[in-house]
Amino acid sequence: MSAATAAAGVVRHLFAEANETDLALLMRSVELGDSLGASQIARRILDGVAANPDAKLSAVAAQRADSLVRAEHMAPKGLLTPRELNVLRLLAQGKTNRQIAEESKRSAHTVGAQLKSIFYKLAVKTRTQAVCEATQQGLLNWNTSS
């Protein structure tokens, strides 16, 4: 069994056993960036699951969790946003994060976050790989007349 399969099984179990209110609160805390609140809610969910280790998944809960896990793996990673495409173009020109930030009037932190998103969406790990993959996908136009 792969690590991803094992992790999916754990997530499936947690989602099936967790209280819907706690899950909603957890997702909202994460969305708002409230890491302290999210960790407290996650701990409450884990404590509840640990207190009842022999609990069996209901058929409906298991089916719902399975479909969520399958949907996550099958969902496309998404298109690059216009801002991400601009960052990618500047990256392809060999610019540093600081230079990209100055030219695009954003913080270096924002540029770093956009690069992480680009790397994820292109399924790459380095700047060079991102440029190569974007070129192969036709996202970068090397034509100087445009």
PDB file of N, CA, C and O in Angstrom, residues 10 13 17 21 27 32 34 37 40 46-48 61 65 71 75 90 108 111 114 123 127-129 132 135 139 144 146:
ATOM      1  N   VAL A  10      -6.757   7.240   6.082  1.00  0.00           N
ATOM      2  CA  VAL A  10      -6.841   7.968   7.353  1.00  0.00           C
ATOM      3  C   VAL A  10      -7.787   9.152   7.224  1.00  0.00           C
ATOM      4  O   VAL A  10      -8.650   9.376   8.074  1.00  0.00           O
ATOM      5  N   HIS A  13     -11.345   8.001   7.110  1.00  0.00           N
ATOM      6  CA  HIS A  13     -11.817   7.624   8.441  1.00  0.00           C
ATOM      7  C   HIS A  13     -12.127   8.867   9.273  1.00  0.00           C
ATOM      8  O   HIS A  13     -13.173   8.947   9.920  1.00  0.00           O
ATOM      9  N   GLU A  17     -15.862   9.903  10.675  1.00  0.00           N
ATOM     10  CA  GLU A  17     -16.118   9.862  12.117  1.00  0.00           C
ATOM     11  C   GLU A  17     -16.339  11.231  12.739  1.00  0.00           C
ATOM     12  O   GLU A  17     -16.909  11.337  13.809  1.00  0.00           O
ATOM     13  N   THR A  21     -20.357  19.623  12.330  1.00  0.00           N
ATOM     14  CA  THR A  21     -20.154  20.983  12.820  1.00  0.00           C
ATOM     15  C   THR A  21     -18.670  21.261  13.020  1.00  0.00           C
ATOM     16  O   THR A  21     -18.171  22.315  12.637  1.00  0.00           O
ATOM     17  N   MET A  27     -12.838  23.864   8.620  1.00  0.00           N
ATOM     18  CA  MET A  27     -12.632  24.425   7.277  1.00  0.00           C
ATOM     19  C   MET A  27     -12.702  25.951   7.302  1.00  0.00           C
ATOM     20  O   MET A  27     -11.921  26.630   6.630  1.00  0.00           O
ATOM     21  N   LEU A  32      -9.901  31.230   7.090  1.00  0.00           N
ATOM     22  CA  LEU A  32      -9.616  32.542   7.659  1.00  0.00           C
ATOM     23  C   LEU A  32      -8.167  32.690   8.108  1.00  0.00           C
ATOM     24  O   LEU A  32      -7.758  33.755   8.545  1.00  0.00           O
ATOM     25  N   ASP A  34      -6.851  31.132  10.664  1.00  0.00           N
ATOM     26  CA  ASP A  34      -6.804  31.014  12.127  1.00  0.00           C
ATOM     27  C   ASP A  34      -6.176  29.676  12.499  1.00  0.00           C
ATOM     28  O   ASP A  34      -6.868  28.699  12.784  1.00  0.00           O
ATOM     29  N   GLY A  37      -7.070  28.330  16.134  1.00  0.00           N
ATOM     30  CA  GLY A  37      -8.427  27.776  16.195  1.00  0.00           C
ATOM     31  C   GLY A  37      -8.532  26.467  15.435  1.00  0.00           C
ATOM     32  O   GLY A  37      -9.145  25.505  15.904  1.00  0.00           O
ATOM     33  N   GLN A  40      -6.941  23.644  17.385  1.00  0.00           N
ATOM     34  CA  GLN A  40      -7.771  23.229  18.523  1.00  0.00           C
ATOM     35  C   GLN A  40      -8.947  22.355  18.056  1.00  0.00           C
ATOM     36  O   GLN A  40      -9.269  21.349  18.674  1.00  0.00           O
ATOM     37  N   LEU A  46      -9.603  14.687  16.469  1.00  0.00           N
ATOM     38  CA  LEU A  46      -8.722  13.534  16.677  1.00  0.00           C
ATOM     39  C   LEU A  46      -8.977  12.865  18.018  1.00  0.00           C
ATOM     40  O   LEU A  46      -8.950  11.640  18.118  1.00  0.00           O
ATOM     41  N   ASP A  47      -9.231  13.665  19.051  1.00  0.00           N
ATOM     42  CA  ASP A  47      -9.524  13.091  20.371  1.00  0.00           C
ATOM     43  C   ASP A  47     -10.813  12.270  20.323  1.00  0.00           C
ATOM     44  O   ASP A  47     -10.895  11.202  20.919  1.00  0.00           O
ATOM     45  N   GLY A  48     -11.798  12.760  19.594  1.00  0.00           N
ATOM     46  CA  GLY A  48     -13.061  12.029  19.468  1.00  0.00           C
ATOM     47  C   GLY A  48     -12.884  10.718  18.728  1.00  0.00           C
ATOM     48  O   GLY A  48     -13.458   9.690  19.106  1.00  0.00           O
ATOM     49  N   ALA A  61     -21.329   7.195   4.952  1.00  0.00           N
ATOM     50  CA  ALA A  61     -20.161   8.009   5.279  1.00  0.00           C
ATOM     51  C   ALA A  61     -18.941   7.526   4.500  1.00  0.00           C
ATOM     52  O   ALA A  61     -18.162   8.334   3.993  1.00  0.00           O
ATOM     53  N   ALA A  65     -16.936   9.787   1.777  1.00  0.00           N
ATOM     54  CA  ALA A  65     -15.504  10.033   1.930  1.00  0.00           C
ATOM     55  C   ALA A  65     -14.728   9.518   0.725  1.00  0.00           C
ATOM     56  O   ALA A  65     -13.807  10.177   0.245  1.00  0.00           O
ATOM     57  N   ALA A  71     -12.430  12.465  -6.006  1.00  0.00           N
ATOM     58  CA  ALA A  71     -12.601  13.751  -6.688  1.00  0.00           C
ATOM     59  C   ALA A  71     -11.345  14.604  -6.549  1.00  0.00           C
ATOM     60  O   ALA A  71     -10.935  15.283  -7.482  1.00  0.00           O
ATOM     61  N   ALA A  75      -9.397  15.818  -9.853  1.00  0.00           N
ATOM     62  CA  ALA A  75      -9.625  17.214 -10.203  1.00  0.00           C
ATOM     63  C   ALA A  75      -8.397  17.801 -10.889  1.00  0.00           C
ATOM     64  O   ALA A  75      -7.275  17.534 -10.495  1.00  0.00           O
ATOM     65  N   LEU A  90       8.027  36.655 -16.284  1.00  0.00           N
ATOM     66  CA  LEU A  90       9.178  37.327 -15.682  1.00  0.00           C
ATOM     67  C   LEU A  90      10.204  36.306 -15.191  1.00  0.00           C
ATOM     68  O   LEU A  90      11.414  36.525 -15.307  1.00  0.00           O
ATOM     69  N   ALA A 108       7.504  40.541  -2.195  1.00  0.00           N
ATOM     70  CA  ALA A 108       8.282  39.340  -2.500  1.00  0.00           C
ATOM     71  C   ALA A 108       7.575  38.107  -1.928  1.00  0.00           C
ATOM     72  O   ALA A 108       7.633  37.026  -2.517  1.00  0.00           O
ATOM     73  N   VAL A 111       4.899  37.095  -4.381  1.00  0.00           N
ATOM     74  CA  VAL A 111       5.532  36.451  -5.545  1.00  0.00           C
ATOM     75  C   VAL A 111       5.926  35.022  -5.191  1.00  0.00           C
ATOM     76  O   VAL A 111       5.703  34.091  -5.970  1.00  0.00           O
ATOM     77  N   GLN A 114       2.885  32.913  -5.218  1.00  0.00           N
ATOM     78  CA  GLN A 114       2.438  32.672  -6.584  1.00  0.00           C
ATOM     79  C   GLN A 114       3.331  31.633  -7.267  1.00  0.00           C
ATOM     80  O   GLN A 114       2.845  30.792  -8.022  1.00  0.00           O
ATOM     81  N   ALA A 123       3.015  20.939 -11.728  1.00  0.00           N
ATOM     82  CA  ALA A 123       3.578  19.693 -11.189  1.00  0.00           C
ATOM     83  C   ALA A 123       5.102  19.645 -11.361  1.00  0.00           C
ATOM     84  O   ALA A 123       5.651  18.682 -11.865  1.00  0.00           O
ATOM     85  N   ARG A 127      12.372  26.297 -10.672  1.00  0.00           N
ATOM     86  CA  ARG A 127      12.078  27.391 -11.592  1.00  0.00           C
ATOM     87  C   ARG A 127      12.320  26.950 -13.039  1.00  0.00           C
ATOM     88  O   ARG A 127      11.519  27.238 -13.925  1.00  0.00           O
ATOM     89  N   THR A 128      13.427  26.251 -13.254  1.00  0.00           N
ATOM     90  CA  THR A 128      13.763  25.780 -14.601  1.00  0.00           C
ATOM     91  C   THR A 128      12.703  24.818 -15.122  1.00  0.00           C
ATOM     92  O   THR A 128      12.262  24.921 -16.275  1.00  0.00           O
ATOM     93  N   GLN A 129      12.283  23.884 -14.275  1.00  0.00           N
ATOM     94  CA  GLN A 129      11.239  22.941 -14.675  1.00  0.00           C
ATOM     95  C   GLN A 129       9.947  23.681 -15.002  1.00  0.00           C
ATOM     96  O   GLN A 129       9.229  23.310 -15.940  1.00  0.00           O
ATOM     97  N   CYS A 132      10.302  25.201 -18.450  1.00  0.00           N
ATOM     98  CA  CYS A 132      10.255  24.134 -19.471  1.00  0.00           C
ATOM     99  C   CYS A 132       8.835  23.608 -19.653  1.00  0.00           C
ATOM    100  O   CYS A 132       8.353  23.467 -20.789  1.00  0.00           O
ATOM    101  N   THR A 135       6.571  26.134 -21.316  1.00  0.00           N
ATOM    102  CA  THR A 135       6.882  26.217 -22.745  1.00  0.00           C
ATOM    103  C   THR A 135       6.252  25.046 -23.491  1.00  0.00           C
ATOM    104  O   THR A 135       5.632  25.226 -24.541  1.00  0.00           O
ATOM    105  N   LEU A 139       2.313  27.928 -22.754  1.00  0.00           N
ATOM    106  CA  LEU A 139       1.942  29.053 -21.912  1.00  0.00           C
ATOM    107  C   LEU A 139       2.881  30.247 -22.078  1.00  0.00           C
ATOM    108  O   LEU A 139       2.526  31.369 -21.732  1.00  0.00           O
ATOM    109  N   THR A 144       9.198  37.614 -30.091  1.00  0.00           N
ATOM    110  CA  THR A 144       9.542  38.956 -29.636  1.00  0.00           C
ATOM    111  C   THR A 144       8.685  40.046 -30.255  1.00  0.00           C
ATOM    112  O   THR A 144       8.702  41.181 -29.800  1.00  0.00           O
ATOM    113  N   SER A 146       5.472  40.291 -30.131  1.00  0.00           N
ATOM    114  CA  SER A 146       4.211  40.566 -29.422  1.00  0.00           C
ATOM    115  C   SER A 146       4.401  41.402 -28.203  1.00  0.00           C
ATOM    116  O   SER A 146       5.389  41.651 -27.696  1.00  0.00           O
TER     117      SER A 146
END
